[in-house]
Coordinates of C-alpha atoms in Angstrom, one line a residue:
Chain A
M1 CA -3.7 27.3 9.8
G2 CA -2.6 23.7 8.4
V3 CA -1.7 20.7 10.4
K4 CA -1.3 21.2 14.2
A5 CA 1.3 18.7 15.5
I6 CA -0.1 17.6 19.2
T7 CA 1.7 15.7 21.9
D8 CA 0.6 13.7 25.0
E9 CA 0.5 16.7 26.9
T10 CA -1.6 18.8 24.6
F11 CA -3.7 15.9 23.3
E12 CA -6.8 16.7 25.9
E13 CA -6.6 20.5 25.4
E14 CA -6.4 20.1 21.4
V15 CA -8.4 17.3 20.5
L16 CA -10.9 16.3 23.3
N17 CA -11.8 19.9 24.6
S18 CA -12.2 21.2 20.5
S19 CA -15.4 22.7 19.8
I20 CA -15.3 21.1 16.3
P21 CA -14.5 17.8 14.9
V22 CA -10.7 16.9 15.1
L23 CA -9.0 14.6 12.6
V24 CA -5.6 13.3 14.1
D25 CA -3.2 11.4 12.1
F26 CA -1.0 9.2 14.1
W27 CA 2.4 8.6 12.3
A28 CA 6.0 8.2 12.7
P29 CA 9.0 9.1 10.7
W30 CA 9.9 5.5 10.0
C31 CA 6.6 4.8 8.2
G32 CA 6.9 5.1 4.5
P33 CA 3.1 5.2 3.7
C34 CA 2.4 7.7 6.7
R35 CA 4.8 10.0 4.9
A36 CA 3.1 9.6 1.5
I37 CA -0.3 10.8 2.9
A38 CA 1.1 13.5 4.7
P39 CA 0.5 15.8 1.7
I40 CA -3.2 14.7 1.5
I41 CA -3.6 15.5 5.2
E42 CA -2.2 19.1 4.6
E43 CA -4.6 19.5 1.9
L44 CA -7.4 18.3 3.8
A45 CA -6.5 20.9 6.6
E46 CA -6.8 23.8 4.3
E47 CA -9.9 22.6 2.6
L48 CA -11.8 22.1 5.8
E49 CA -10.5 25.0 7.8
G50 CA -12.9 26.3 10.0
K51 CA -15.2 23.2 10.0
V52 CA -12.6 20.4 10.9
K53 CA -9.4 20.9 13.0
V54 CA -6.6 18.6 11.7
C55 CA -3.9 17.3 14.0
K56 CA -0.9 15.1 13.7
C57 CA 0.6 12.9 16.5
N58 CA 4.1 11.4 16.2
V59 CA 3.8 8.1 17.9
D60 CA 7.3 7.6 18.4
E61 CA 7.3 10.7 20.5
N62 CA 4.2 10.2 22.0
P63 CA 3.4 6.9 23.1
I64 CA 0.8 7.3 25.9
T65 CA -2.1 8.8 23.3
P66 CA -1.8 6.0 20.8
G67 CA -1.4 3.4 23.5
K68 CA -4.9 4.9 24.9
F69 CA -6.7 4.1 21.6
G70 CA -5.1 0.8 21.1
I71 CA -3.2 1.8 18.1
R72 CA -0.8 -1.0 16.7
A73 CA -0.9 0.1 13.1
I74 CA 0.1 3.4 11.3
P75 CA -0.9 5.3 9.6
T76 CA -4.2 5.4 11.7
L77 CA -6.7 8.1 11.6
I78 CA -8.9 8.9 14.2
I79 CA -11.8 11.2 14.0
F80 CA -13.0 13.0 17.3
K81 CA -16.3 14.7 18.0
N82 CA -17.1 16.3 21.4
G83 CA -14.2 14.5 23.0
E84 CA -14.9 11.0 21.8
A85 CA -13.6 9.1 19.0
V86 CA -16.3 8.4 16.4
E87 CA -14.5 7.2 13.3
S88 CA -11.3 5.5 12.7
I89 CA -9.5 4.6 9.5
V90 CA -6.3 2.3 9.5
G91 CA -3.9 2.5 6.5
A92 CA -3.0 4.9 3.7
V93 CA -6.4 5.3 2.1
S94 CA -7.5 8.0 -0.7
K95 CA -8.4 11.3 -0.1
A96 CA -12.0 10.6 -1.0
T97 CA -12.1 7.7 1.8
I98 CA -10.8 10.2 4.5
L99 CA -13.3 12.9 3.0
N100 CA -16.0 10.6 3.2
A101 CA -15.5 9.6 6.9
L102 CA -15.2 13.3 7.9
N103 CA -18.3 14.4 5.9
K104 CA -20.5 11.6 7.9
V105 CA -19.1 13.1 11.1
L106 CA -20.0 16.6 9.9
E107 CA -23.6 15.7 9.2
G108 CA -24.1 13.4 11.8
Chain B
M1 CA -12.6 18.2 -15.8
S2 CA -12.6 19.6 -19.3
D3 CA -13.0 17.7 -22.5
K4 CA -9.4 17.4 -23.0
I5 CA -8.0 14.5 -24.6
W6 CA -4.9 13.0 -23.4
D7 CA -2.5 11.3 -25.3
V8 CA -2.1 8.6 -22.4
A9 CA -3.5 8.0 -19.3
I10 CA -1.8 6.1 -16.7
I11 CA -3.8 4.4 -13.9
G12 CA -1.3 3.8 -10.9
G13 CA 1.5 5.6 -9.5
G14 CA 3.8 2.8 -8.3
P15 CA 7.3 2.2 -9.9
A16 CA 5.6 0.9 -13.0
G17 CA 3.2 3.9 -13.5
L18 CA 5.8 6.4 -12.5
T19 CA 8.4 5.1 -15.2
A20 CA 5.5 4.9 -17.8
Y21 CA 4.8 8.4 -17.1
L22 CA 8.6 9.5 -17.4
Y23 CA 8.8 7.9 -20.7
A24 CA 5.6 9.5 -21.9
R25 CA 6.7 12.6 -21.2
R26 CA 10.0 12.3 -22.8
A27 CA 8.1 11.4 -25.7
L28 CA 6.3 14.8 -25.6
L29 CA 3.2 12.9 -24.9
E30 CA 0.1 14.6 -23.0
A31 CA 0.2 12.5 -19.7
L32 CA -2.2 12.0 -17.0
L33 CA -1.7 10.1 -13.7
I34 CA -4.5 8.7 -12.1
E35 CA -3.8 7.2 -8.5
K36 CA -6.4 6.5 -5.6
G37 CA -4.0 6.6 -2.8
P38 CA -0.6 8.2 -2.0
I39 CA 2.0 7.9 -4.8
G40 CA 4.3 4.8 -4.5
G41 CA 2.2 1.9 -4.1
Q42 CA 3.3 -1.1 -2.1
V43 CA 7.1 -0.1 -2.5
L44 CA 6.0 2.6 0.5
L45 CA 5.8 -0.8 2.8
T46 CA 9.4 -1.6 2.1
D47 CA 11.9 -0.8 4.8
L48 CA 15.2 -1.0 2.7
I49 CA 15.4 -2.3 -0.9
E50 CA 18.2 -4.1 -1.6
N51 CA 17.8 -5.4 -5.1
Y52 CA 17.3 -2.1 -7.1
P53 CA 20.5 -1.6 -8.9
G54 CA 22.3 1.6 -8.2
F55 CA 21.8 2.0 -4.6
P56 CA 24.9 0.0 -3.1
E57 CA 23.6 0.6 0.4
G58 CA 20.0 -0.3 -0.3
I59 CA 17.3 2.4 -0.4
P60 CA 14.2 3.1 1.7
G61 CA 11.0 2.4 -0.4
F62 CA 9.6 5.9 0.5
E63 CA 12.9 7.6 -0.6
L64 CA 13.0 5.4 -3.7
I65 CA 9.5 6.5 -4.8
Q66 CA 10.5 10.2 -3.8
K67 CA 13.5 10.1 -6.2
M68 CA 11.0 8.8 -9.0
Q69 CA 8.2 11.2 -8.1
E70 CA 10.8 14.1 -8.2
Q71 CA 12.2 13.0 -11.5
V72 CA 8.8 12.8 -13.1
E73 CA 8.0 16.4 -11.6
K74 CA 10.5 17.9 -13.8
Y75 CA 8.6 17.1 -16.8
G76 CA 5.2 18.3 -15.2
L77 CA 3.3 15.9 -13.0
N78 CA -0.6 16.1 -14.1
L79 CA -2.0 14.0 -11.2
V80 CA -5.7 13.1 -10.5
Q81 CA -5.9 11.8 -7.0
K82 CA -8.9 9.5 -7.4
K83 CA -10.2 5.7 -7.9
A84 CA -10.9 4.7 -11.5
I85 CA -14.0 2.4 -11.6
A86 CA -14.6 1.8 -15.1
L87 CA -12.5 1.6 -18.8
K88 CA -14.4 1.5 -22.0
P89 CA -13.4 1.8 -25.7
E90 CA -15.3 4.9 -27.4
G91 CA -14.7 4.9 -30.9
E92 CA -10.8 5.9 -31.5
L93 CA -10.6 7.0 -27.7
K94 CA -10.7 5.3 -24.4
E95 CA -13.0 6.5 -21.6
I96 CA -12.0 6.1 -18.1
L97 CA -14.8 6.7 -15.2
L98 CA -13.6 8.0 -12.0
E99 CA -15.4 7.4 -8.7
D100 CA -17.1 10.6 -8.7
K101 CA -18.6 10.0 -12.0
E102 CA -15.9 12.1 -13.8
V103 CA -14.7 11.0 -17.2
V104 CA -11.1 10.9 -18.3
K105 CA -10.9 10.8 -22.2
A106 CA -7.6 9.5 -23.7
R107 CA -6.1 7.9 -26.7
T108 CA -4.0 5.1 -24.9
V109 CA -4.3 4.0 -21.4
I110 CA -1.7 2.2 -19.5
L111 CA -2.9 0.1 -16.5
A112 CA -0.2 0.1 -13.6
L113 CA -2.8 -0.8 -11.2
G114 CA -0.3 -3.0 -8.7
A115 CA -1.8 -5.5 -6.7
G116 CA -3.0 -5.7 -3.1
M117 CA -1.6 -8.1 0.0
R118 CA -3.1 -11.3 -0.2
K119 CA -5.3 -11.9 2.7
L120 CA -5.6 -15.3 4.8
G121 CA -9.5 -15.1 4.7
I122 CA -9.9 -16.7 8.3
P123 CA -12.0 -15.7 11.4
G124 CA -10.5 -12.6 13.5
E125 CA -8.0 -11.4 10.4
K126 CA -10.4 -8.5 9.3
E127 CA -11.7 -7.7 13.1
L128 CA -8.2 -7.5 14.4
T129 CA -6.5 -5.7 11.2
G130 CA -4.7 -2.6 12.8
K131 CA -5.1 -4.2 16.4
G132 CA -2.3 -6.4 15.9
V133 CA -2.9 -8.1 12.4
S134 CA -0.7 -5.9 10.1
Y135 CA 0.6 -6.4 6.2
C136 CA 3.2 -3.7 6.8
A137 CA 6.4 -4.7 9.2
T138 CA 8.1 -1.2 8.6
C139 CA 5.1 0.5 9.7
D140 CA 4.1 -1.4 12.6
G141 CA 6.8 -3.3 14.0
P142 CA 8.0 -0.8 16.5
F143 CA 4.7 -1.2 18.1
F144 CA 5.9 -4.8 19.1
K145 CA 9.1 -4.0 21.0
N146 CA 10.0 -6.7 23.1
Q147 CA 7.0 -8.8 22.3
I148 CA 6.1 -12.1 20.5
V149 CA 4.9 -11.9 17.0
A150 CA 4.1 -14.3 14.3
V151 CA 4.9 -13.8 10.5
I152 CA 2.8 -16.0 8.0
G153 CA 4.7 -16.9 4.6
G154 CA 7.2 -18.5 2.7
G155 CA 8.5 -15.9 -0.1
N156 CA 11.2 -13.2 -0.1
T157 CA 8.8 -10.6 1.5
A158 CA 7.6 -12.8 4.5
L159 CA 11.3 -13.7 5.4
Q160 CA 12.8 -10.2 4.9
E161 CA 10.0 -8.8 7.0
A162 CA 10.6 -11.3 9.8
L163 CA 14.3 -10.3 9.8
Y164 CA 13.3 -6.9 9.9
L165 CA 10.9 -7.7 12.8
T166 CA 13.6 -9.0 15.2
K167 CA 14.7 -5.5 15.4
F168 CA 12.1 -4.8 17.8
A169 CA 10.4 -8.7 19.0
K170 CA 12.1 -10.6 21.4
K171 CA 10.6 -13.5 19.2
V172 CA 9.3 -14.3 15.5
Y173 CA 7.7 -17.1 14.6
L174 CA 7.9 -17.8 11.1
I175 CA 4.9 -20.0 9.9
H176 CA 5.0 -21.7 6.4
R177 CA 2.5 -24.0 5.0
R178 CA 5.1 -26.0 3.2
D179 CA 8.4 -27.7 4.2
A180 CA 10.6 -25.2 2.3
F181 CA 10.8 -21.6 1.3
R182 CA 10.4 -20.0 -2.1
A183 CA 12.7 -16.9 -0.9
T184 CA 16.2 -16.2 -2.4
P185 CA 18.7 -18.3 -0.4
I186 CA 20.6 -15.4 1.0
L187 CA 17.3 -14.5 3.0
Q188 CA 16.7 -18.1 3.9
Q189 CA 20.5 -18.3 5.2
R190 CA 19.8 -15.2 7.3
V191 CA 16.7 -16.5 8.8
K192 CA 17.9 -19.8 9.7
E193 CA 21.1 -17.9 11.4
N194 CA 18.9 -15.8 13.5
P195 CA 18.3 -16.8 16.9
K196 CA 15.4 -15.1 17.4
I197 CA 13.6 -16.8 14.3
E198 CA 11.9 -20.0 14.8
I199 CA 10.6 -21.9 12.1
I200 CA 7.4 -23.4 12.1
W201 CA 6.8 -25.6 8.9
N202 CA 3.9 -27.2 7.1
T203 CA 1.5 -25.2 9.5
V204 CA -1.2 -22.9 8.4
L205 CA -3.3 -20.5 10.8
K206 CA -7.1 -21.4 11.3
E207 CA -8.0 -18.3 13.4
I208 CA -6.6 -15.2 15.2
K209 CA -7.7 -14.8 18.4
G210 CA -8.2 -11.7 20.6
K211 CA -10.7 -9.2 22.1
D212 CA -9.3 -5.4 21.5
S213 CA -6.0 -6.9 20.2
V214 CA -4.5 -9.8 19.0
E215 CA -3.8 -12.5 21.8
G216 CA -2.9 -15.5 19.7
V217 CA -3.1 -17.7 16.9
V218 CA -4.8 -21.1 16.5
T219 CA -2.5 -23.3 14.2
Y220 CA -2.9 -26.5 12.2
N221 CA -0.1 -28.7 11.0
R222 CA -1.0 -30.0 7.8
Q223 CA 1.2 -33.1 7.9
T224 CA 0.1 -34.3 11.6
G225 CA -3.1 -32.7 11.5
E226 CA -2.6 -31.3 15.1
E227 CA -4.0 -28.1 16.1
G228 CA -2.1 -25.9 18.5
F229 CA -2.2 -22.2 19.9
L230 CA 0.6 -19.5 20.2
E231 CA 0.4 -16.7 22.4
V232 CA 1.5 -14.0 20.1
A233 CA 0.9 -10.0 20.2
G234 CA 1.3 -9.4 16.6
V235 CA 0.2 -11.5 13.1
F236 CA 2.3 -10.1 10.1
I237 CA 0.9 -11.8 6.8
F238 CA 2.8 -11.8 3.5
I239 CA 1.4 -14.7 1.5
G240 CA 1.5 -12.8 -1.8
H241 CA -0.5 -10.3 -3.7
E242 CA -3.8 -10.5 -5.4
P243 CA -4.7 -8.0 -8.2
E244 CA -7.7 -5.2 -7.9
T245 CA -8.9 -6.0 -11.6
E246 CA -12.6 -6.7 -10.9
W247 CA -13.6 -3.7 -12.7
L248 CA -11.7 -4.8 -15.9
K249 CA -13.6 -8.2 -16.2
G250 CA -14.7 -8.4 -19.7
V251 CA -12.8 -5.6 -20.9
V252 CA -9.3 -7.0 -21.2
E253 CA -8.2 -10.5 -21.0
L254 CA -7.3 -11.7 -17.5
D255 CA -5.7 -15.1 -16.3
E256 CA -7.4 -17.3 -13.8
K257 CA -6.3 -15.5 -11.1
G258 CA -7.4 -12.0 -12.5
F259 CA -3.7 -10.7 -13.5
I260 CA -3.8 -8.9 -16.6
L261 CA -2.7 -10.9 -19.8
V262 CA -0.3 -9.0 -22.0
N263 CA 2.4 -9.9 -24.8
Q264 CA 5.9 -8.8 -24.7
N265 CA 5.0 -5.1 -25.7
M266 CA 3.0 -4.9 -22.7
E267 CA -0.4 -4.7 -25.1
T268 CA -3.7 -6.0 -23.6
S269 CA -6.0 -7.6 -25.7
L270 CA -7.8 -4.2 -25.9
K271 CA -5.9 -1.9 -28.6
G272 CA -4.2 1.1 -27.3
V273 CA -4.5 -0.4 -23.5
Y274 CA -1.1 -1.3 -22.2
A275 CA -0.6 -2.8 -18.7
C276 CA 2.8 -3.2 -16.6
G277 CA 3.8 -3.9 -13.3
D278 CA 2.6 -6.2 -10.6
C279 CA -1.0 -6.3 -12.0
I280 CA 0.0 -8.2 -15.1
S281 CA 0.3 -12.2 -15.1
K282 CA 3.7 -13.0 -14.7
P283 CA 5.9 -15.3 -12.5
F284 CA 8.2 -12.5 -10.8
R285 CA 7.0 -9.4 -9.2
Q286 CA 10.0 -7.0 -8.6
I287 CA 10.3 -3.2 -8.8
I288 CA 12.9 -3.7 -11.4
N289 CA 11.1 -5.5 -14.1
A290 CA 7.7 -3.3 -13.0
C291 CA 10.1 -0.3 -14.2
G292 CA 11.2 -2.0 -17.2
E293 CA 7.6 -3.1 -18.2
G294 CA 6.4 0.5 -17.7
A295 CA 9.3 2.1 -20.3
V296 CA 8.1 -0.8 -22.9
A297 CA 4.2 0.1 -22.1
A298 CA 4.9 4.0 -22.7
L299 CA 6.9 3.3 -25.8
S300 CA 4.3 0.9 -27.5
A301 CA 1.8 3.6 -26.5
E302 CA 4.3 6.2 -28.3
K303 CA 4.6 3.9 -31.3
Y304 CA 0.7 3.1 -31.6
L305 CA -0.2 6.8 -31.4
E306 CA 2.4 7.6 -34.2
S307 CA 0.7 5.2 -36.5
S308 CA -2.8 6.1 -36.0
H309 CA -2.3 9.9 -36.9

């Protein structure tokens, strides 16, 4: 399935109403670290297919959603479960760090 | 992983590590690159690099790294995306312990660890990181359209990023603890001529205030002893770098700040272990010398391998 691009319009439907946890990667084309972690996000989407839904939100084209969550730095990764933001990671971090956060949410 | 013994294991995938990898592969060595995060390191934080020769119009950090990565991929890139947490000599070999307890064995090791952004260590900094406190103007600058921000520092990065932020912010306070900048003269000239930048000399921050996001900073003038408050929505901190070498204490010699000591052949105090780039003890940290040192480290490793056969 890969990484699904979401917009301000589809955020509620795709993320808040999802039956499984969702990882949202807030990014923008101007941000080097965001582009650098994109392959890691793609890998996670494939490896966790069926367990976690992985989405990306371009903050340049969709300012409302990042505004709602007070995002002032990218990349920011937020994990949603049952319509709530439960974990947030700021900055370009390792795959292991993201995986740890996801596992915590999956087990919790 | 298997019991494979690599000729050279390179830890760190910034310009120094990628150059070392390129030279190692061209020497037909079996090389492994170990990188904990995305390939590129700090260069990814730079909007436009204007002092790397060969790019007269300048080149975005991400693109420079992409080109370097493409170049090493031509020779086959063996990459492990994990954090190295220990290094120890094991007879003729070196063993690198990774975060998941996996062990990498290699005949030589090149440490190209880079450096992290130095923190101010004041109240509010950690709490408000990602909520107005930033170490990357390229990433986060556009969130501050028509707002007021503060830039902390007086070196090349601080001045360059202050100039970059004027594209978005309506005003940029450039706060420096001394009465003169260390930055290169051309940047000083551009900063002084920019009407959006107000320089505040001899001043440090005591605290960053804000509830859900940055609301302002408490300043302290080191000359007059006066405290002040500036209303800002963003604080961009560029006060230099700190090494991430805690795990190497007692393994290779470090200087008093924790940077790795090397000789002109990039040899550390441990035979068969080399270091290059921002993690070594040196006066200037530029992409160009990181690359140069990466090349020297790989060539030294090659020579060592030849002589030990």
